[in-house]
CSV table of C-alpha atoms in Angstrom, one decimal:
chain,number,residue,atom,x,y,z
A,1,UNK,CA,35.1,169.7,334.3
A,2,UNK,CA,37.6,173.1,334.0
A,3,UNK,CA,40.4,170.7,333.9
A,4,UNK,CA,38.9,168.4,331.2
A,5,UNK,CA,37.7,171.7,329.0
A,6,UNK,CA,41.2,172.9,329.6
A,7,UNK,CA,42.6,169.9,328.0
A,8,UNK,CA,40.6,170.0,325.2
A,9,UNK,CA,41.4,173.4,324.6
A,10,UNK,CA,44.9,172.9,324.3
A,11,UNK,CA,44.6,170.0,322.3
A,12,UNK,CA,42.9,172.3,319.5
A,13,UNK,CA,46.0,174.7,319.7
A,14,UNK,CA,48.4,172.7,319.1
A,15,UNK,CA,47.0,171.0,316.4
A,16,UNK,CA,46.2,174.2,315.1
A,17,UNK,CA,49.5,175.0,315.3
A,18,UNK,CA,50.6,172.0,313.8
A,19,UNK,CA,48.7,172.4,310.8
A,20,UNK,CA,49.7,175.8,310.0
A,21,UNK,CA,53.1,174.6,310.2
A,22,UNK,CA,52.4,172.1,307.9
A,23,UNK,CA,50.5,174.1,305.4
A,24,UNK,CA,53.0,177.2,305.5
A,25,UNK,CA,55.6,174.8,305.2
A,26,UNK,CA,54.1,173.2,302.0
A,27,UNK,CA,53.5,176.9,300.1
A,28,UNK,CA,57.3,177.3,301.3
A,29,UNK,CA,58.3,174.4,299.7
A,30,UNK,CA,56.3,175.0,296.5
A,31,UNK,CA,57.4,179.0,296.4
A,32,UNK,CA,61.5,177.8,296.4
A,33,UNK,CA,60.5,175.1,293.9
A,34,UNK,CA,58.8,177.1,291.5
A,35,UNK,CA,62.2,179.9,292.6
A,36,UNK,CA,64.6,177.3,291.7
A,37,UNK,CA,63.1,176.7,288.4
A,38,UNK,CA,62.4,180.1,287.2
A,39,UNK,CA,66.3,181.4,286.9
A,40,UNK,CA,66.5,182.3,283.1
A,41,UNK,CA,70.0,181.5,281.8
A,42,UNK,CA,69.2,180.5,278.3
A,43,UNK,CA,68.9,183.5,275.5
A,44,UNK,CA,68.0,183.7,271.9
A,45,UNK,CA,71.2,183.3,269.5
A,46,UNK,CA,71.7,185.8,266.8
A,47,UNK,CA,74.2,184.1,265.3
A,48,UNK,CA,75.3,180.7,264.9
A,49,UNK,CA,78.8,179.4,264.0
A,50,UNK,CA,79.2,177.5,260.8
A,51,UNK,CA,77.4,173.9,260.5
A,52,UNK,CA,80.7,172.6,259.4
A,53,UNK,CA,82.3,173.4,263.1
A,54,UNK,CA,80.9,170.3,264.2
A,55,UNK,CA,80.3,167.9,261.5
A,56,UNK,CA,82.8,165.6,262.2
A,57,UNK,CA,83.8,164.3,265.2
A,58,UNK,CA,86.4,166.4,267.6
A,59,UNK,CA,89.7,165.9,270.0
A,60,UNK,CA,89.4,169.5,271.3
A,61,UNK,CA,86.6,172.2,270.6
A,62,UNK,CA,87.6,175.8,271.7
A,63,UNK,CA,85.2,178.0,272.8
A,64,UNK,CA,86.6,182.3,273.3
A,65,UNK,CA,85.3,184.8,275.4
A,66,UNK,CA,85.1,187.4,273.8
A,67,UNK,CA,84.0,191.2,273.8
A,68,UNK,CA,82.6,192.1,270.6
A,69,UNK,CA,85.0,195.1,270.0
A,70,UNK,CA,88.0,193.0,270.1
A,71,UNK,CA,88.4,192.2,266.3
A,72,UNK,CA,92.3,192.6,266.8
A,73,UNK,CA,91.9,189.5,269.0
A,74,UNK,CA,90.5,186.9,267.4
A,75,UNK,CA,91.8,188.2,264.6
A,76,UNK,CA,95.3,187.4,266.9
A,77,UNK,CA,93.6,183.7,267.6
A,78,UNK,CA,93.0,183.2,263.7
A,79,UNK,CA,96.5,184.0,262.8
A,80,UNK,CA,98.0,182.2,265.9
A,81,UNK,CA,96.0,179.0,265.2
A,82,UNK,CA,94.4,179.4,261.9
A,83,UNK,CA,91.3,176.9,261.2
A,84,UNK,CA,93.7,174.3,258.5
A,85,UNK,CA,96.1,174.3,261.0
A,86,UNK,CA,93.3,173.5,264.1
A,87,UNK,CA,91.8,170.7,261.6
A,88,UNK,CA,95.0,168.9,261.4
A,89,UNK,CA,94.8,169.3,265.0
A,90,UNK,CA,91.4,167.7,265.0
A,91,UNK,CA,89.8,170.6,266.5
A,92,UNK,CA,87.9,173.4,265.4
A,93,UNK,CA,87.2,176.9,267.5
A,94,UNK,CA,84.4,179.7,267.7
A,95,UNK,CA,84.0,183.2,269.4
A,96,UNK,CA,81.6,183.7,272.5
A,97,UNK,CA,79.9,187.6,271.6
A,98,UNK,CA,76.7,189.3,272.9
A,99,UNK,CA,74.7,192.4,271.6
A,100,UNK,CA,76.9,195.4,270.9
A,101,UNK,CA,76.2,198.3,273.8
A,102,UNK,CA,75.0,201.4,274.1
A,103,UNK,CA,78.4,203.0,274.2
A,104,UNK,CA,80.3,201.3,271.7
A,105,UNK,CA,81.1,203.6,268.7
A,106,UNK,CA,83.6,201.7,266.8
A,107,UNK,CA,81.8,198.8,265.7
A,108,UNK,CA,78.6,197.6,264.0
A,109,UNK,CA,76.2,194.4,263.9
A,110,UNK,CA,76.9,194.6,260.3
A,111,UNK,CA,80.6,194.3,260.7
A,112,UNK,CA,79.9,191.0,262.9
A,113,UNK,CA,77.9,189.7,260.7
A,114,UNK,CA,80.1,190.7,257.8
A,115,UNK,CA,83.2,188.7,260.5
A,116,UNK,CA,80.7,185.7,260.9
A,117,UNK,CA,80.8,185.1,257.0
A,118,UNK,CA,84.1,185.3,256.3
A,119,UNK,CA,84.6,182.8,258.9
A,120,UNK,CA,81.8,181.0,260.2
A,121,UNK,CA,83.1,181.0,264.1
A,122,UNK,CA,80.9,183.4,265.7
A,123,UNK,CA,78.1,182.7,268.1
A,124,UNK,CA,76.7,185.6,269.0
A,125,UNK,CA,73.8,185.9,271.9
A,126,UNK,CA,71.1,188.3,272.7
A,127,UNK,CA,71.8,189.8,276.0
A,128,UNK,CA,74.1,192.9,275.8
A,129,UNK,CA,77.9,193.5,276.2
A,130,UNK,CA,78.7,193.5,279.9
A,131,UNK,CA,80.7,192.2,282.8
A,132,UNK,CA,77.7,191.3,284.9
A,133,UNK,CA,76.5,189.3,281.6
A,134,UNK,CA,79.7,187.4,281.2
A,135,UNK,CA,77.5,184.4,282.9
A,136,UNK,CA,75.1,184.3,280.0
A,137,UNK,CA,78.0,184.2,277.8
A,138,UNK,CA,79.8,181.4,279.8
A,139,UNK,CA,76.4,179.1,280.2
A,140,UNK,CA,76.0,179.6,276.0
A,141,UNK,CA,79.0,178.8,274.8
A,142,UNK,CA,79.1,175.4,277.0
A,143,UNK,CA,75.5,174.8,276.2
A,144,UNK,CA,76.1,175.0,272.6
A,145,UNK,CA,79.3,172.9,272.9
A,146,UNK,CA,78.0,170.1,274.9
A,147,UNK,CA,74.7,169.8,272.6
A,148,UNK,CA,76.2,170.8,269.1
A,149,UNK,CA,79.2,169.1,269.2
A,150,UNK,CA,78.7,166.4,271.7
A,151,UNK,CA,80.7,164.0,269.7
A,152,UNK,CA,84.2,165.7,270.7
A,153,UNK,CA,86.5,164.5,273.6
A,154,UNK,CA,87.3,168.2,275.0
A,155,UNK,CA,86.1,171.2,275.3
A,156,UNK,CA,88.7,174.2,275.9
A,157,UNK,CA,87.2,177.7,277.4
A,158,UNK,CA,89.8,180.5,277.3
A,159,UNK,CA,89.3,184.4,277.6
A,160,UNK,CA,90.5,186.1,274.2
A,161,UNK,CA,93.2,188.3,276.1
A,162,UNK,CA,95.1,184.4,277.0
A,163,UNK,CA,98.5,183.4,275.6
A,164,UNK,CA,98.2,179.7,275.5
A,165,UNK,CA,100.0,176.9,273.0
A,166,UNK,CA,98.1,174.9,271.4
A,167,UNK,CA,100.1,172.0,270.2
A,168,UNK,CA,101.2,171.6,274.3
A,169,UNK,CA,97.8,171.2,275.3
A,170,UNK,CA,96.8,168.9,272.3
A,171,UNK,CA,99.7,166.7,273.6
A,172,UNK,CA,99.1,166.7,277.1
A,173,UNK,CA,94.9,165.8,276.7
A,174,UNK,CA,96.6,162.6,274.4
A,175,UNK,CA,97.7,161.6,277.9
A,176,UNK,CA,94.7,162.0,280.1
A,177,UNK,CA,92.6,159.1,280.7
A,178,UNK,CA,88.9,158.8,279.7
A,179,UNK,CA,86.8,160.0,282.3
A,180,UNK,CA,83.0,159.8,282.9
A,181,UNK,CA,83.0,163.5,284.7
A,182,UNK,CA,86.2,165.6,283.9
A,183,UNK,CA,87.0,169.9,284.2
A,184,UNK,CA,90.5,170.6,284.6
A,185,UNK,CA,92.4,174.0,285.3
A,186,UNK,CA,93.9,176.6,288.0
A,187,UNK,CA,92.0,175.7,291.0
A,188,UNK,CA,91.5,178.8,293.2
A,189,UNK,CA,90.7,178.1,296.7
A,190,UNK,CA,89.9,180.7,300.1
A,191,UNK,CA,88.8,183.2,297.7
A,192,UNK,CA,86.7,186.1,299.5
A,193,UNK,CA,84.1,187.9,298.4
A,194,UNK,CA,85.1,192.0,297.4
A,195,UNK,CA,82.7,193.5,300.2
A,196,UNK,CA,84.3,197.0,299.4
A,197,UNK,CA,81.3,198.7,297.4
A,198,UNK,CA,84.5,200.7,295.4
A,199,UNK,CA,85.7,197.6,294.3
A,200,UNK,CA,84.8,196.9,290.3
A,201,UNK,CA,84.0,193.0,291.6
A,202,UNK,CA,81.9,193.9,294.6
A,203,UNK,CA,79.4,191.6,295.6
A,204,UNK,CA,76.8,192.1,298.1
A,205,UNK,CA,75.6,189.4,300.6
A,206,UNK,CA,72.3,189.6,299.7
A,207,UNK,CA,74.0,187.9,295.9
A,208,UNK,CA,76.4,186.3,298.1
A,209,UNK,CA,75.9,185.6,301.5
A,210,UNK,CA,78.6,183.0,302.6
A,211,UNK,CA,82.2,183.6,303.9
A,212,UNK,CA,84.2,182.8,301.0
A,213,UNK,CA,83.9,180.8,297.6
A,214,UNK,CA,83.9,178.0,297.0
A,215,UNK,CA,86.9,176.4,294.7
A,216,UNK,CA,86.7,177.5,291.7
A,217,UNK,CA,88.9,177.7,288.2
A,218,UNK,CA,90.3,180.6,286.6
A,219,UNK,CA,88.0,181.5,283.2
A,220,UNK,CA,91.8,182.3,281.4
A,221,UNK,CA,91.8,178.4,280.2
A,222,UNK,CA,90.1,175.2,281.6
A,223,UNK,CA,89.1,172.0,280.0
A,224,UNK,CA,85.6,170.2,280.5
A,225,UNK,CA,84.0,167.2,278.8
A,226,UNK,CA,80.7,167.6,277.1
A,227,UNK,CA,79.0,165.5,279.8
A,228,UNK,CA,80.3,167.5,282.3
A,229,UNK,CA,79.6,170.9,280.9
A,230,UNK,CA,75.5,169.6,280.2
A,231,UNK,CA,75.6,168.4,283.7
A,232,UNK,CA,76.6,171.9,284.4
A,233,UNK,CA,74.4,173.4,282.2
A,234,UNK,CA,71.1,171.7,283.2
A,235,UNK,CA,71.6,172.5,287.2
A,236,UNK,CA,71.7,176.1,286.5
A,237,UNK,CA,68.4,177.0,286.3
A,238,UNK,CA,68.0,175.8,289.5
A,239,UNK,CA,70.3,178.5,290.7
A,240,UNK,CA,69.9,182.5,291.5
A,241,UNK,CA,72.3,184.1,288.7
A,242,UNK,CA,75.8,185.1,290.2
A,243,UNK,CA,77.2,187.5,287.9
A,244,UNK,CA,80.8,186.6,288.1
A,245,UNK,CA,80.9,183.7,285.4
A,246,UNK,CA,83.9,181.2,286.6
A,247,UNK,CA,82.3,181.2,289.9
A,248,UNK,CA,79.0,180.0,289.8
A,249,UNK,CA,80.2,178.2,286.7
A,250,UNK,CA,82.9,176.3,288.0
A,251,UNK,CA,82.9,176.5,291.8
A,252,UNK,CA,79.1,177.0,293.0
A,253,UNK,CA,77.3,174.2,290.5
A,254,UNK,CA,80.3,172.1,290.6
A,255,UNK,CA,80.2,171.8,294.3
A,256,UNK,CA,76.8,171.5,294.7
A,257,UNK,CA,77.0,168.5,292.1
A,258,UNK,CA,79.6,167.4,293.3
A,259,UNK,CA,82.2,167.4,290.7
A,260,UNK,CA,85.5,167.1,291.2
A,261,UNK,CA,87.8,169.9,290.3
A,262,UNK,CA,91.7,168.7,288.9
A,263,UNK,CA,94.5,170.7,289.0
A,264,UNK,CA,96.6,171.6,285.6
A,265,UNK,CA,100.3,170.6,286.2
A,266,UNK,CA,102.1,173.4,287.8
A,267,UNK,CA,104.0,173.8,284.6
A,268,UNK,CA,101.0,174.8,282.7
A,269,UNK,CA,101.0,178.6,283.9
A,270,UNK,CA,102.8,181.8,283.8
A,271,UNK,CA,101.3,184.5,286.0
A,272,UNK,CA,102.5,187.3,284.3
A,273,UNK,CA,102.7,188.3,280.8
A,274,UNK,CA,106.5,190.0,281.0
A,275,UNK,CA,107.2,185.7,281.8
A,276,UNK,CA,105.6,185.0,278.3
A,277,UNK,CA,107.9,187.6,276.8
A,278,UNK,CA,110.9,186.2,278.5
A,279,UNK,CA,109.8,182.6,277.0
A,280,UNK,CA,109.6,184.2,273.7
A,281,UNK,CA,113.3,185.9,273.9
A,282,UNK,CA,114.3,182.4,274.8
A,283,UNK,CA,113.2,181.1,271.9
A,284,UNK,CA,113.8,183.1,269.7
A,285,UNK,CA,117.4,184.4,271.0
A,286,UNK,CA,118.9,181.2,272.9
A,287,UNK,CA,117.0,178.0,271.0
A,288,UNK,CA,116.0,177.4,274.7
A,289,UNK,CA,112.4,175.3,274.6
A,290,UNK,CA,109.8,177.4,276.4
A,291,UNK,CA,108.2,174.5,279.1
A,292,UNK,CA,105.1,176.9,279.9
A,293,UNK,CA,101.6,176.8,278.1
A,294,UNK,CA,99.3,179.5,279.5
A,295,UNK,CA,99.9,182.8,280.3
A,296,UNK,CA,98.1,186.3,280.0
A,297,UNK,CA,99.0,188.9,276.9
A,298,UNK,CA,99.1,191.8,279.2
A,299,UNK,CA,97.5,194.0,276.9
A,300,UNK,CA,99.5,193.2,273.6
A,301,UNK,CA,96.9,191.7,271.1
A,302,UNK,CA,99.8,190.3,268.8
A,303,UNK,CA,101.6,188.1,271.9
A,304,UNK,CA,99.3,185.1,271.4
A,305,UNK,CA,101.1,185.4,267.6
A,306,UNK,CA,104.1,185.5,268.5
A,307,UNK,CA,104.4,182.7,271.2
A,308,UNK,CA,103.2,180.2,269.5
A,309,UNK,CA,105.1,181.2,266.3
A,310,UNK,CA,108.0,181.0,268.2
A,311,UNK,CA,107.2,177.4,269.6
A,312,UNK,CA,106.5,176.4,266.1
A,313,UNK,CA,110.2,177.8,264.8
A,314,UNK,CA,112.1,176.2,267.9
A,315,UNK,CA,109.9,172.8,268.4
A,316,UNK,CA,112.9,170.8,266.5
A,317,UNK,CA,115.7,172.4,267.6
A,318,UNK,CA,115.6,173.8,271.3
A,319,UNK,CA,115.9,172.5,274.5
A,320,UNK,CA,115.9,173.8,278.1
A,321,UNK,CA,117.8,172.0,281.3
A,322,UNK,CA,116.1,171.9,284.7
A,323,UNK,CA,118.3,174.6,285.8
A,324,UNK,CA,116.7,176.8,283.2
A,325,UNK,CA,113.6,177.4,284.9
A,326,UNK,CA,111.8,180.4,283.6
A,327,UNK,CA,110.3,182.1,286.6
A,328,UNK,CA,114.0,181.7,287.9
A,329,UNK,CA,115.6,183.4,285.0
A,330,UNK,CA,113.6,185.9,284.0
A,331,UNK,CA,114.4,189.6,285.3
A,332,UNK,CA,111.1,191.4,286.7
A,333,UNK,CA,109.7,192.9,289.2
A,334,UNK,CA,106.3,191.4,290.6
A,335,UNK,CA,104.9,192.0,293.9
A,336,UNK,CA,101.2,190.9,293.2
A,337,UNK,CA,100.3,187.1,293.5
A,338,UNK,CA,98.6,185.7,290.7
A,339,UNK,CA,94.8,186.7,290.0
A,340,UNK,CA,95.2,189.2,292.6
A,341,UNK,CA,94.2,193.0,292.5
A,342,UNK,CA,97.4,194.1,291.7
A,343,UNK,CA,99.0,197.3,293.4
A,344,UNK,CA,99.5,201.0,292.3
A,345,UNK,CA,102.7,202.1,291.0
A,346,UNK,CA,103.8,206.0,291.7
A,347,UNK,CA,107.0,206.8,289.4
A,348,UNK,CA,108.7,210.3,289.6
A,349,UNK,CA,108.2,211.6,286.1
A,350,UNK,CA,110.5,214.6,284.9
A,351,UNK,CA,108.9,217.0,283.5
């Protein structure tokens, strides 16, 4: 009789214990369903480019990163590539911008506004000016690409501060295939997270608890298709927010939907911007063709201007041999690798 009792005793534990496993597993379930659902990336727009961007169908539609201080940039990206010139190109561009912060003095919502009419290629978003909201920025300008402007082939995301030539990169999308899924740039693989709390990119492992990153692309300049980019787009949501942009942009939902990063041609990129300014002397000073198409302006707003006027001027009559590699020819001195930290510099100064 004990043993029988006993028996039925420890029948009614364990299903006890199998039902609440089964009902906290349930509310677990539902709790990181409703989680995965409730990450806001989408904000209100405060200003919207021009309807013409759009209206008829596009090779290439550029989309800027941009702070909304830097008027001398874009203002660099209108001269560079001006919107007759992108329209014989078949392409049409506009400027990524949040709210203007707190701390900036030297410009006004009016003055945007003002910018906006004069040329219709702003698209301006709600959330304010900052590095940790460069992912809202990132996630609007390929949500209002991929659903305004669905029609066109390419979609081309640089930062404002990139050196790139256009009429190179028109030439070398001619080439590519059609693809179902496509984003192409500078893959970065093995990249750690900064766990050094002084560090400006510093992430914690409660936002980021795994080893390393995934493989990513560099925000300077990478190219998606409007399927892509809405694939991208849509699995968001479904993700905690990660404030540095090309990461969870390009590497975290990529891998996770399984997208396949491609790698630029090696010729594509110039690490540093003394390089683009060696290309430019070339040019200008030898009639020796420039080979590169991407590079960083290193802090001078006008450089953008300059290299591709330069292309433009030596297109017809300059060349370069094999032996006139660049990166070969070029007197500087870097020690840093590309994308890296970079290293302090002491110099002696006389005083």
């Amino acid at each position: 009789m004990q043993k029988k009792a006993l028996y039925v005793i420890i029948f009614l534990l364990v299903s006890l214990a199998f039902w609440i496993y089964r009902t906290s597993n349930i509310e677990y379930e539902n709790t990181i369903l409703i989680l995965q659902q409730n990450h806001q990336y989408t904000n209100t727009i405060i200003i919207s480019p021009s309807n013409s961007t759009c209206r008829n169908p596009l090779h290439i539609l550029i989309i800027v990163t941009s702070y909304v201080g830097h008027i001398e940039l874009r203002s660099a990206h209108r001269q560079a590539m001006p919107s007759d010139y992108l329209a014989s190109k078949n392409a049409s561009r506009i400027f990524l911008l949040a709210k203007i912060p707190s701390v900036e003095r030297y410009i006004t919502q009016a003055a945007i506004e003002d910018e906006s009419k004069a040329f219709g290629d702003i698209l301006q978003g709600s959330f304010y000016e900052n590095y940790r909201n460069l992912t809202y920025k990132h996630l609007m300008g390929l949500q209002w690409a991929s659903s305004k402007c669905s029609n066109t082939a390419f979609i081309l995301k640089v930062d404002d501060d990139t050196v790139f030539n256009f009429d190179k990169t028109v030439d070398y999308l001619l080439s590519i295939p059609t693809q179902d899924q496509f984003i192409m740039g500078y893959i970065l693989n093995n990249t750690l997270p900064r766990r050094n709390s002084n560090n400006k990119w510093f992430v914690t492992r409660e936002e980021y608890p795994r080893q390393k990153y995934p493989a990513y692309l560099s925000g300077w300049f990478y190219i998606v298709n409007p399927k892509t980019a809405e694939i991208i787009c849509s699995e968001a949501p479904y993700h905690p927010y990660f404030w540095i942009d090309d990461i969870l942009v390009t590497g975290i939902l990529t891998e996770y939907l399984n997208i396949k990063l491609q790698q630029l041609p090696s010729g594509f990129w110039l690490e540093y911007y003394e390089l683009v300014e060696c290309c430019i002397r070339d040019m200008v000073e030898k009639n020796i063709q420039c080979q590169y198409v991407v590079g960083p302006n290193g802090g001078r707003h006008n450089l953008l201007v300059e290299f591709n006027n330069a292309y433009r001027n030596c297109k017809t009559s300059c060349s370069r041999s094999d032996q006139q590699n660049i990166k070969d020819t070029c007197i500087m001195k870097r020690d840093r690798t590309i994308f890296s930290d970079g290293m302090a510099e002491v110099n002696k100064i006389v005083l």
